[in-house]
Amino acid sequence: MNANTAILLISCPDQRGLVAALSGFVAAENGNILHLDQHVDIEQNVFFARMEWELDGFRIPRDRLPEAVAQLATPRRMKWELHFSEQKPRMAIFVSRQAHCLYDLLARHEAGELEAEIPLIVGNHADLQPAAARFGIPFRVIPADKDRRAEAEREEIRLLEEHGVDTIVLARYMQILSGDFVRRYPNRIINIHHSFLPAFPGAKPYHSAHGRGVKIIGATAHYVTENLDEGPIIEQDVVRVSHRQTIEDLVRQGRDLEKVVLARAVHWHLHKKILVYNNKTVIF
Amino acid sequence: MNANTAILLISCPDQRGLVAALSGFVAAENGNILHLDQHVDIEQNVFFARMEWELDGFRIPRDRLPEAVAQLATPRRMKWELHFSEQKPRMAIFVSRQAHCLYDLLARHEAGELEAEIPLIVGNHADLQPAAARFGIPFRVIPADKDRRAEAEREEIRLLEEHGVDTIVLARYMQILSGDFVRRYPNRIINIHHSFLPAFPGAKPYHSAHGRGVKIIGATAHYVTENLDEGPIIEQDVVRVSHRQTIEDLVRQGRDLEKVVLARAVHWHLHKKILVYNNKTVIF
Amino acid sequence: MNANTAILLISCPDQRGLVAALSGFVAAENGNILHLDQHVDIEQNVFFARMEWELDGFRIPRDRLPEAVAQLATPRRMKWELHFSEQKPRMAIFVSRQAHCLYDLLARHEAGELEAEIPLIVGNHADLQPAAARFGIPFRVIPADKDRRAEAEREEIRLLEEHGVDTIVLARYMQILSGDFVRRYPNRIINIHHSFLPAFPGAKPYHSAHGRGVKIIGATAHYVTENLDEGPIIEQDVVRVSHRQTIEDLVRQGRDLEKVVLARAVHWHLHKKILVYNNKTVIF
Amino acid sequence: MNANTAILLISCPDQRGLVAALSGFVAAENGNILHLDQHVDIEQNVFFARMEWELDGFRIPRDRLPEAVAQLATPRRMKWELHFSEQKPRMAIFVSRQAHCLYDLLARHEAGELEAEIPLIVGNHADLQPAAARFGIPFRVIPADKDRRAEAEREEIRLLEEHGVDTIVLARYMQILSGDFVRRYPNRIINIHHSFLPAFPGAKPYHSAHGRGVKIIGATAHYVTENLDEGPIIEQDVVRVSHRQTIEDLVRQGRDLEKVVLARAVHWHLHKKILVYNNKTVIF
């Protein structure tokens, strides 16, 4: 688990010999492949792969690796991302007033479960400042009402850049982000929506679920795109409910879903297990 | 299970003493209550109950029971239904070309799991005639294309009345029923929709689910109302999927959901465990 | 939810008129029943009920209620417990070194989800002292190695009595309690075991599950009895695993199960929703 | 799906270059890999792979393929199995008196869901002869009481060989098979056990589950080995139950589990997706 590894994420038109080319590339330079997972979308004829290998003993030094990967990738029209396990992602958490997802992430982080630095928590309200303080993480209040959203986002971007943040987790942050903001962090902003999307998008999904009389409620973690609640779905889970549950019961049961669904999505993102294609996710 | 029982389903404005009145009614006449389940919808201030008691030793004879119940119910503004376990429901099954739900219901019926007579299977195609024949149940082909729907429904209604049918199960019957037809069988037509409603109503939900990239698919059994896929939900269930599943895989996995979700809904309906209110169901 | 209520839990030999007697008792004194749930174990011929009613307007004053209930209960050979929603349970949490269940409970408590006071956390190690401190709850380190268990339990009992504790939650407290200790708190000590009992009792269940190659792992919350891992099961839940998961993965996924299963059990216990009979639980 | 393919299942000590060797082997002979899934058991240092490739255009003819695979496999100490999609498995179903799994398999087979021939159904009772007859499959009654088990097995083996059977599905066949019998069909006999193994092995698991008061029941499909209920687990699934369910309810709900769990296991087996190692299964 703690080996110093490289991770290559690939997508390209399907063609013969792709796995042989990928695995041969590592084997030829004395690398040891830990994981090689591939998937072919037969309908779209697209090949996806995630390859992770140990850098110990691998003959290509890290600074020359991007060039070597490019030589492999370009003739095969591969889109690729290269990551190194040593470089810890830097993750900001955005919150509003509800504490459950924040506490859950902070407790996981303290337990060593999340491979990331958390340099910053942003709240549009001050309510969760004490929670952040307990775990010793800087908390900034940036009100984000409609009339000052642009100003708020400028401040947020400045802070995110100052702290070198590459991943943003919206932990029940009940504000809409602008297209400009979202485009700066493509597939790097993870939101938790409190319904089983595409059912019940928008506000108050537990009220809608209760009104419709569904027998199962859900939660959905997804990457944020410009269209609200329509980004690539990373993870979903559900829990059974009955006519006996009030809206308050749904909210309470839903919180448990939200926590665990968001945490799984964050975990996979941090471990570079997610590839986005056609507004869908491949989870390796 | 095999006792000769009466079942009373009640809904009314919530008020003090309802359970005492119901249970007292049975106790005073020497009845033995097997089940008394109640539920209060606090938001709507409505009381629901299902009471089942043994008729052996009960002092009110069956033919005078409706009158006695009315005396109990009227002053309390109760809506009520009275059923007797001895009267087996008569259930018709409507099918198109897919056999899985039909076989599942027929196998359960043969095993004694469904407390009903099945005097009739109707298909808008002839494909499943052999399946019906294997289980010795009359099968009628009634084509139901758009241009002859009214004629088809007249024929269906005639058959249903001839066979004394009170419950209709649409076992992947891929036709829309008219409002006229539906109003004849209020809360007596059960449909299985192959998605997790309200997500993906209408045609080809597995294709839509695949296109959206959801991580869980579902099936929904509901009573049919005039608005397609919007009737009261009786039961739902889900199964986890991943990017690896093709549409064909979803269809295959979905079939297993459809069978079991439909069967549960039919089971509860036949045992008079369902109360409909406000387009939602209370399942006792 | 916030009404001032009385809760009566009953078990007795099944007999005619029990529900009428219970509901009549409340109705006769002008009480308003909020919930009356009953269950009959047909095999054992035992009747169980939970009745909750509003004390506002109820004509029997609280201090005379036990006597009135006794008059109802004694001739019917009822075992009964009477609770008042106003009296908040006092709950101690026992921990060892793992923080996840503790943080989860403390975050729920802070959010107002748990109707209890938490006057005390006991650890057999000091590791979680900082976690308790963050939430401002007294933490006592009481080493509980085998050679000083009796001494440790004496100290624990003294503390529990000093703090008026009536409910003990073992939040991954990895120590065995003596029969003497357990008998002091019958059906008041809740443990979370990290397997789907009765599979994999005892130590290291995730290792055993991995060794056996199961496809689903679970967690079980139960009341502690003198026989390890054999007490009445309150709640269980499971998660799907595959050959790809290492033992470490199982441990990580299992933590999410443990948290939510324990929290549900504690919630039901605090709301007096659990009746124990024949080493099993009825959950209303 | 319908391509004419070869499937290679591999296990061997983990070593560098295995994926490159496998994929290079196919690519060098102009084969098109459809699936290449691999897994490394880090604790045991064992490599597993399943590779499926199209035979159209592949330069090694089918009759020379085993020799070519051996050349690849032997120096790497690979254990391997080679299958061709064209060769349909021949599957016998063994039953006793319960019809649900049998009907489920026969309906799936008729729908084209199971890639197998079913030349034979064996029952130790005659009860299900009519069910087999409906689907036109030969049914043989072979009583298998303890005192004539050896004789029964001789007859079964003769029949199985006569029909060229390679896979045996025990569809609630409530008899124990001898070690001699089992050893003839290693990892080719699939049983469905009606509990969540290792909980409740042996007879009457629903009674045991009810007695213990579990909140979830399960079913387990596994390969049969000489030790009853201890073979490699292929698939498991569960369903939530409560104190309200009687043993009969558990039996009824369990049947739905048994059907679907068995069907999934059979599906994976027929598609050569299962590798057995150390009494555990890798499911690709």
PDB file of C-alpha atoms in Angstrom, chain C residues 15 19 29 38 43 67 76 78 92 96 101 122 127 132 136 138 144 146 177 196 199 210 221 249 284:
ATOM      1  CA  GLN C  15     -55.281 -13.623  25.498  1.00  0.00           C
ATOM      2  CA  VAL C  19     -55.356  -4.337  22.828  1.00  0.00           C
ATOM      3  CA  GLU C  29     -58.482   8.735  31.260  1.00  0.00           C
ATOM      4  CA  GLN C  38     -48.294  -4.896  19.084  1.00  0.00           C
ATOM      5  CA  GLU C  43     -45.292 -20.117  18.267  1.00  0.00           C
ATOM      6  CA  GLU C  67     -49.878   1.916  40.451  1.00  0.00           C
ATOM      7  CA  ARG C  76     -53.203 -10.281  32.855  1.00  0.00           C
ATOM      8  CA  MET C  78     -48.064  -8.696  32.054  1.00  0.00           C
ATOM      9  CA  ALA C  92     -21.661   6.004  29.129  1.00  0.00           C
ATOM     10  CA  SER C  96     -10.418   1.165  23.366  1.00  0.00           C
ATOM     11  CA  CYS C 101     -17.760   4.675  16.509  1.00  0.00           C
ATOM     12  CA  VAL C 122     -14.272   5.201  29.695  1.00  0.00           C
ATOM     13  CA  ASP C 127      -5.719   7.022  22.932  1.00  0.00           C
ATOM     14  CA  ALA C 132     -13.472  13.079  24.090  1.00  0.00           C
ATOM     15  CA  GLY C 136     -16.033  18.366  26.160  1.00  0.00           C
ATOM     16  CA  PRO C 138     -15.085  13.617  30.745  1.00  0.00           C
ATOM     17  CA  ALA C 144      -8.603  -3.533  32.037  1.00  0.00           C
ATOM     18  CA  LYS C 146      -6.942  -9.653  32.546  1.00  0.00           C
ATOM     19  CA  LEU C 177     -17.026  -7.918  30.861  1.00  0.00           C
ATOM     20  CA  PHE C 196     -22.624 -10.898  10.834  1.00  0.00           C
ATOM     21  CA  ALA C 199     -20.900 -16.087  11.787  1.00  0.00           C
ATOM     22  CA  HIS C 210     -11.386 -13.064   4.444  1.00  0.00           C
ATOM     23  CA  ALA C 221     -25.323  -4.690  17.469  1.00  0.00           C
ATOM     24  CA  ASP C 249     -10.168  -3.151   2.898  1.00  0.00           C
ATOM     25  CA  PHE C 284     -41.244  -1.534  17.490  1.00  0.00           C
TER      26      PHE C 284
END
